[in-house]
CSV table of C-alpha atoms in Angstrom, one decimal:
chain,number,residue,atom,x,y,z
A,1,UNK,CA,-7.3,-12.9,21.4
A,2,UNK,CA,-9.8,-15.7,20.9
A,3,UNK,CA,-13.5,-14.8,20.8
A,4,UNK,CA,-14.5,-18.2,22.2
A,5,UNK,CA,-15.6,-18.3,25.8
A,6,UNK,CA,-16.1,-21.0,28.5
A,7,UNK,CA,-18.5,-21.1,31.4
A,8,UNK,CA,-17.6,-17.7,32.9
A,9,UNK,CA,-20.2,-15.0,32.5
A,10,UNK,CA,-19.5,-11.5,31.5
A,11,UNK,CA,-18.5,-9.4,34.5
A,12,UNK,CA,-21.4,-7.0,35.3
A,13,UNK,CA,-19.5,-4.8,37.7
A,14,UNK,CA,-15.8,-3.9,38.2
A,15,UNK,CA,-14.6,-3.0,41.7
A,16,UNK,CA,-11.4,-1.1,40.8
A,17,UNK,CA,-12.4,0.9,37.7
A,18,UNK,CA,-15.3,2.0,35.6
A,19,UNK,CA,-16.2,0.7,32.2
A,20,UNK,CA,-18.8,2.2,30.0
A,21,UNK,CA,-19.7,0.9,26.5
A,22,UNK,CA,-21.6,2.9,23.8
A,23,UNK,CA,-21.7,2.6,20.0
A,24,UNK,CA,-18.6,0.5,19.7
A,25,UNK,CA,-16.5,2.6,22.1
A,26,UNK,CA,-15.4,1.4,25.6
A,27,UNK,CA,-14.4,4.1,28.1
A,28,UNK,CA,-12.3,2.7,31.0
A,29,UNK,CA,-11.7,5.1,33.9
A,30,UNK,CA,-9.3,4.6,36.7
A,31,UNK,CA,-11.4,5.9,39.6
A,32,UNK,CA,-9.4,6.6,42.7
A,33,UNK,CA,-9.1,10.4,42.4
A,34,UNK,CA,-8.3,10.9,46.0
A,35,UNK,CA,-5.1,8.8,45.4
A,36,UNK,CA,-4.4,10.2,41.9
A,37,UNK,CA,-5.7,6.9,40.6
A,38,UNK,CA,-2.8,5.0,42.1
A,39,UNK,CA,-3.0,1.3,41.1
A,40,UNK,CA,-3.6,-1.6,43.5
A,41,UNK,CA,-3.3,-5.3,43.0
A,42,UNK,CA,-7.0,-5.4,42.3
A,43,UNK,CA,-6.8,-2.6,39.7
A,44,UNK,CA,-4.1,-4.4,37.8
A,45,UNK,CA,-6.1,-7.6,37.8
A,46,UNK,CA,-9.3,-5.8,36.8
A,47,UNK,CA,-7.5,-4.2,33.8
A,48,UNK,CA,-6.1,-7.5,32.7
A,49,UNK,CA,-9.4,-9.3,33.0
A,50,UNK,CA,-11.5,-6.5,31.5
A,51,UNK,CA,-9.3,-6.3,28.4
A,52,UNK,CA,-9.6,-10.0,27.9
A,53,UNK,CA,-13.4,-9.8,28.1
A,54,UNK,CA,-13.7,-6.8,25.7
A,55,UNK,CA,-11.4,-8.6,23.3
A,56,UNK,CA,-13.6,-11.7,23.3
A,57,UNK,CA,-16.8,-9.7,22.8
A,58,UNK,CA,-15.7,-8.3,19.5
A,59,UNK,CA,-18.2,-5.5,19.9
A,60,UNK,CA,-15.6,-2.8,20.9
A,61,UNK,CA,-14.0,-0.9,18.0
A,62,UNK,CA,-12.0,1.5,20.1
A,63,UNK,CA,-11.1,2.0,23.8
A,64,UNK,CA,-10.4,5.2,25.7
A,65,UNK,CA,-8.4,4.8,29.0
A,66,UNK,CA,-8.5,7.8,31.3
A,67,UNK,CA,-8.2,8.8,34.9
A,68,UNK,CA,-10.7,10.6,37.2
A,69,UNK,CA,-9.8,13.8,38.9
A,70,UNK,CA,-6.5,15.7,38.8
A,71,UNK,CA,-4.4,13.2,36.9
A,72,UNK,CA,-4.2,10.1,34.7
A,73,UNK,CA,-2.4,7.7,37.1
A,74,UNK,CA,0.3,8.2,39.7
A,75,UNK,CA,1.5,4.6,39.4
A,76,UNK,CA,1.5,1.8,42.0
A,77,UNK,CA,0.1,2.7,45.4
A,78,UNK,CA,3.0,3.2,47.8
A,79,UNK,CA,1.2,1.6,50.8
A,80,UNK,CA,-0.9,-1.0,49.1
A,81,UNK,CA,1.7,-2.3,46.6
A,82,UNK,CA,5.2,-1.1,47.5
A,83,UNK,CA,4.7,-1.6,51.2
A,84,UNK,CA,3.0,-5.0,50.6
A,85,UNK,CA,5.8,-6.3,48.3
A,86,UNK,CA,8.4,-5.9,51.0
A,87,UNK,CA,6.9,-8.9,52.8
A,88,UNK,CA,6.5,-11.1,49.7
A,89,UNK,CA,8.7,-14.0,48.8
A,90,UNK,CA,10.3,-14.4,45.4
A,91,UNK,CA,7.5,-16.5,44.0
A,92,UNK,CA,4.9,-14.0,45.0
A,93,UNK,CA,6.9,-11.1,43.6
A,94,UNK,CA,7.3,-12.9,40.3
A,95,UNK,CA,3.5,-13.5,40.2
A,96,UNK,CA,2.9,-9.8,40.8
A,97,UNK,CA,5.4,-8.6,38.2
A,98,UNK,CA,4.1,-11.1,35.6
A,99,UNK,CA,0.6,-9.8,36.2
A,100,UNK,CA,1.6,-6.2,35.5
A,101,UNK,CA,3.2,-7.3,32.3
A,102,UNK,CA,0.1,-9.2,31.4
A,103,UNK,CA,-1.8,-5.8,31.5
A,104,UNK,CA,0.7,-4.3,29.0
A,105,UNK,CA,0.5,-7.3,26.7
A,106,UNK,CA,-3.3,-7.1,26.9
A,107,UNK,CA,-3.2,-3.4,25.8
A,108,UNK,CA,-0.9,-4.3,22.9
A,109,UNK,CA,-2.7,-7.5,21.8
A,110,UNK,CA,-6.3,-6.5,22.1
A,111,UNK,CA,-7.9,-6.3,18.6
A,112,UNK,CA,-8.9,-2.6,18.8
A,113,UNK,CA,-7.0,0.6,19.1
A,114,UNK,CA,-6.5,2.0,22.6
A,115,UNK,CA,-6.3,5.7,23.3
A,116,UNK,CA,-4.8,7.0,26.5
A,117,UNK,CA,-6.4,10.3,27.5
A,118,UNK,CA,-3.6,11.9,29.7
A,119,UNK,CA,-4.0,14.9,31.9
A,120,UNK,CA,-1.9,15.8,34.9
A,121,UNK,CA,0.5,13.1,36.1
A,122,UNK,CA,1.2,9.8,34.4
A,123,UNK,CA,3.9,8.3,36.6
A,124,UNK,CA,5.5,5.0,37.1
A,125,UNK,CA,3.1,2.2,36.0
A,126,UNK,CA,0.7,5.0,34.9
A,127,UNK,CA,3.3,6.2,32.4
A,128,UNK,CA,3.7,2.6,31.1
A,129,UNK,CA,-0.1,2.2,30.7
A,130,UNK,CA,-0.1,5.3,28.5
A,131,UNK,CA,3.0,4.0,26.7
A,132,UNK,CA,1.3,0.7,25.9
A,133,UNK,CA,-1.7,2.5,24.3
A,134,UNK,CA,-1.8,3.0,20.5
A,135,UNK,CA,-2.4,6.7,20.9
A,136,UNK,CA,-1.6,9.2,23.6
A,137,UNK,CA,-3.8,12.2,23.6
A,138,UNK,CA,-2.6,14.8,26.2
A,139,UNK,CA,-3.2,18.4,27.2
A,140,UNK,CA,-0.7,21.0,28.5
A,141,UNK,CA,-1.1,19.7,32.1
A,142,UNK,CA,0.3,16.3,31.2
A,143,UNK,CA,3.6,15.1,32.5
A,144,UNK,CA,5.2,11.7,32.2
A,145,UNK,CA,7.6,10.2,34.7
A,146,UNK,CA,9.1,6.7,34.6
A,147,UNK,CA,10.0,6.6,38.3
A,148,UNK,CA,11.2,3.0,38.7
A,149,UNK,CA,14.9,3.8,39.4
A,150,UNK,CA,13.8,6.4,41.9
A,151,UNK,CA,12.5,3.6,44.2
A,152,UNK,CA,15.6,1.4,43.6
A,153,UNK,CA,14.2,-0.8,40.8
A,154,UNK,CA,15.0,-1.3,37.1
A,155,UNK,CA,13.7,1.3,34.7
A,156,UNK,CA,12.8,-1.7,32.5
A,157,UNK,CA,9.5,-2.4,34.2
A,158,UNK,CA,6.3,-3.7,32.6
A,159,UNK,CA,7.9,-3.7,29.1
A,160,UNK,CA,9.0,0.0,29.3
A,161,UNK,CA,12.5,-0.8,28.1
A,162,UNK,CA,11.0,-2.6,25.1
A,163,UNK,CA,8.3,0.0,24.2
A,164,UNK,CA,9.9,3.4,25.0
A,165,UNK,CA,12.9,3.2,22.7
A,166,UNK,CA,10.6,2.2,19.9
A,167,UNK,CA,8.5,5.3,20.4
A,168,UNK,CA,11.1,8.0,21.3
A,169,UNK,CA,14.4,6.4,20.4
A,170,UNK,CA,17.1,4.8,22.5
A,171,UNK,CA,18.7,8.1,23.6
A,172,UNK,CA,15.6,9.7,25.0
A,173,UNK,CA,14.5,6.3,26.5
A,174,UNK,CA,17.8,5.9,28.3
A,175,UNK,CA,17.5,9.3,29.8
A,176,UNK,CA,13.9,8.9,30.9
A,177,UNK,CA,14.3,5.4,32.3
A,178,UNK,CA,17.6,6.0,34.0
A,179,UNK,CA,16.9,9.4,35.6
A,180,UNK,CA,13.2,9.2,36.2
A,181,UNK,CA,12.8,12.9,35.5
A,182,UNK,CA,9.3,14.2,34.6
A,183,UNK,CA,8.7,15.1,31.0
A,184,UNK,CA,6.1,17.8,30.5
A,185,UNK,CA,3.8,18.0,27.6
A,186,UNK,CA,5.8,20.3,25.2
A,187,UNK,CA,8.9,18.1,25.4
A,188,UNK,CA,6.8,14.9,25.3
A,189,UNK,CA,5.3,16.1,22.1
A,190,UNK,CA,8.7,17.1,20.7
A,191,UNK,CA,10.2,13.6,21.2
A,192,UNK,CA,7.1,11.8,19.9
A,193,UNK,CA,5.7,10.5,23.2
A,194,UNK,CA,2.4,12.4,22.6
A,195,UNK,CA,0.3,11.4,19.6
A,196,UNK,CA,-2.1,14.3,19.7
A,197,UNK,CA,-2.4,17.5,21.8
A,198,UNK,CA,-5.7,18.8,23.2
A,199,UNK,CA,-6.7,22.1,24.8
A,200,UNK,CA,-6.3,22.0,28.5
A,201,UNK,CA,-9.4,20.5,30.2
A,202,UNK,CA,-10.6,19.0,26.9
A,203,UNK,CA,-8.5,15.9,26.7
A,204,UNK,CA,-11.4,13.5,27.2
A,205,UNK,CA,-13.3,15.2,24.5
A,206,UNK,CA,-10.4,14.9,22.1
A,207,UNK,CA,-9.8,11.3,23.0
A,208,UNK,CA,-13.5,10.5,22.4
A,209,UNK,CA,-13.4,12.2,19.0
A,210,UNK,CA,-10.4,10.1,17.9
A,211,UNK,CA,-12.1,7.0,19.3
A,212,UNK,CA,-15.3,7.8,17.3
A,213,UNK,CA,-13.2,8.2,14.1
A,214,UNK,CA,-11.6,4.9,14.7
A,215,UNK,CA,-14.8,3.1,15.7
A,216,UNK,CA,-16.5,4.3,12.5
A,217,UNK,CA,-13.7,3.0,10.4
A,218,UNK,CA,-12.8,-0.5,9.1
A,219,UNK,CA,-12.4,-2.4,12.4
A,220,UNK,CA,-10.7,-5.5,10.9
A,221,UNK,CA,-8.2,-3.4,9.0
A,222,UNK,CA,-7.4,-1.5,12.3
A,223,UNK,CA,-7.0,-4.8,14.2
A,224,UNK,CA,-4.7,-6.3,11.6
A,225,UNK,CA,-2.6,-3.1,11.4
A,226,UNK,CA,-2.2,-3.1,15.2
A,227,UNK,CA,-1.2,-6.7,15.2
A,228,UNK,CA,1.4,-6.2,12.5
A,229,UNK,CA,2.9,-3.1,14.2
A,230,UNK,CA,3.4,-5.2,17.3
A,231,UNK,CA,4.6,-8.4,15.6
A,232,UNK,CA,7.0,-6.8,13.2
A,233,UNK,CA,8.9,-4.9,15.8
A,234,UNK,CA,11.3,-7.8,16.1
A,235,UNK,CA,11.1,-9.3,12.6
A,236,UNK,CA,13.6,-9.1,9.7
A,237,UNK,CA,12.4,-7.4,6.6
A,238,UNK,CA,11.8,-10.6,4.7
A,239,UNK,CA,9.5,-12.0,7.4
A,240,UNK,CA,7.7,-8.7,7.7
A,241,UNK,CA,6.9,-8.4,4.0
A,242,UNK,CA,5.7,-12.0,3.9
A,243,UNK,CA,3.4,-11.4,6.8
A,244,UNK,CA,2.1,-8.2,5.2
A,245,UNK,CA,1.4,-10.2,2.0
A,246,UNK,CA,-0.5,-12.9,3.8
A,247,UNK,CA,-2.5,-10.4,5.8
A,248,UNK,CA,-3.4,-8.3,2.7
A,249,UNK,CA,-4.5,-11.4,0.8
A,250,UNK,CA,-6.9,-12.3,3.6
A,251,UNK,CA,-8.3,-8.7,3.8
A,252,UNK,CA,-8.6,-8.5,0.0
A,253,UNK,CA,-11.0,-11.4,0.3
A,254,UNK,CA,-13.1,-9.6,2.9
A,255,UNK,CA,-16.3,-7.7,2.7
A,256,UNK,CA,-14.8,-4.3,3.7
A,257,UNK,CA,-12.4,-4.3,0.7
A,258,UNK,CA,-15.3,-5.0,-1.7
A,259,UNK,CA,-17.4,-2.4,0.1
A,260,UNK,CA,-14.8,0.3,-0.5
A,261,UNK,CA,-14.8,-0.4,-4.2
A,262,UNK,CA,-18.6,-0.3,-4.4
A,263,UNK,CA,-18.7,2.9,-2.4
A,264,UNK,CA,-16.0,4.5,-4.6
A,265,UNK,CA,-17.8,3.5,-7.7
A,266,UNK,CA,-21.2,4.8,-6.4
A,267,UNK,CA,-19.5,8.0,-5.1
A,268,UNK,CA,-20.6,7.4,-1.4
A,269,UNK,CA,-19.0,6.8,1.9
A,270,UNK,CA,-18.2,3.1,2.7
A,271,UNK,CA,-20.4,1.3,5.2
A,272,UNK,CA,-17.7,-0.7,7.1
A,273,UNK,CA,-18.7,-4.0,8.6
A,274,UNK,CA,-15.4,-5.1,10.2
A,275,UNK,CA,-15.4,-8.2,8.0
């Protein structure tokens, strides 16, 4: 995402979520615990706009996405979204569905790693938000459920049919998206849906520790790795290795690459600048 801004000022307060920044780490919390952090139109829009702002600032080196209370996110609010969409025309529905997809694209395209800290339920759109993160840290209470067919819609919502097979394989993705059955933490870890497990009740702590490790690392190398992982999903090998070569040539001309050599020679830890 481009770092250049226009006239709009940085948003000082978000109505549908909390965002805290400290030492290169942004912590974004879905904050409707009484509704298991069910998403509203405003929550989707805030996530989309916040990710764009953080990407432009270039001060964030890692982001933790979590949910307040008993679970991560129960998906779209039944009354405020599902009920409301019944009275929308096709153009309005297309606008809404495109907006949800923009959130997933923003998670995949932002220039910093995103860690989903999952406890309790991650259902429907909540499961896809976790899916779109670069890492999913979860504890034993976590359960994922892609519920779209349960409400009469396609399981391929918000990019789920693109992302899920690439993480767990086509067979598991077909089962999860077709049947909408919940997957609890042990199975989710077995099929590769969970990146890291945490002790129950300590998922936020584990996610922050991973975020700290990433934020203290070479930010530009992380950003380019993430960009290549996303871009090369649909590339033939010849195009992939050419893109890798171009990217490495640029990074080899950067300050962090020279800093590694200096640190290695001087037998000290590198001081990464993200350049």
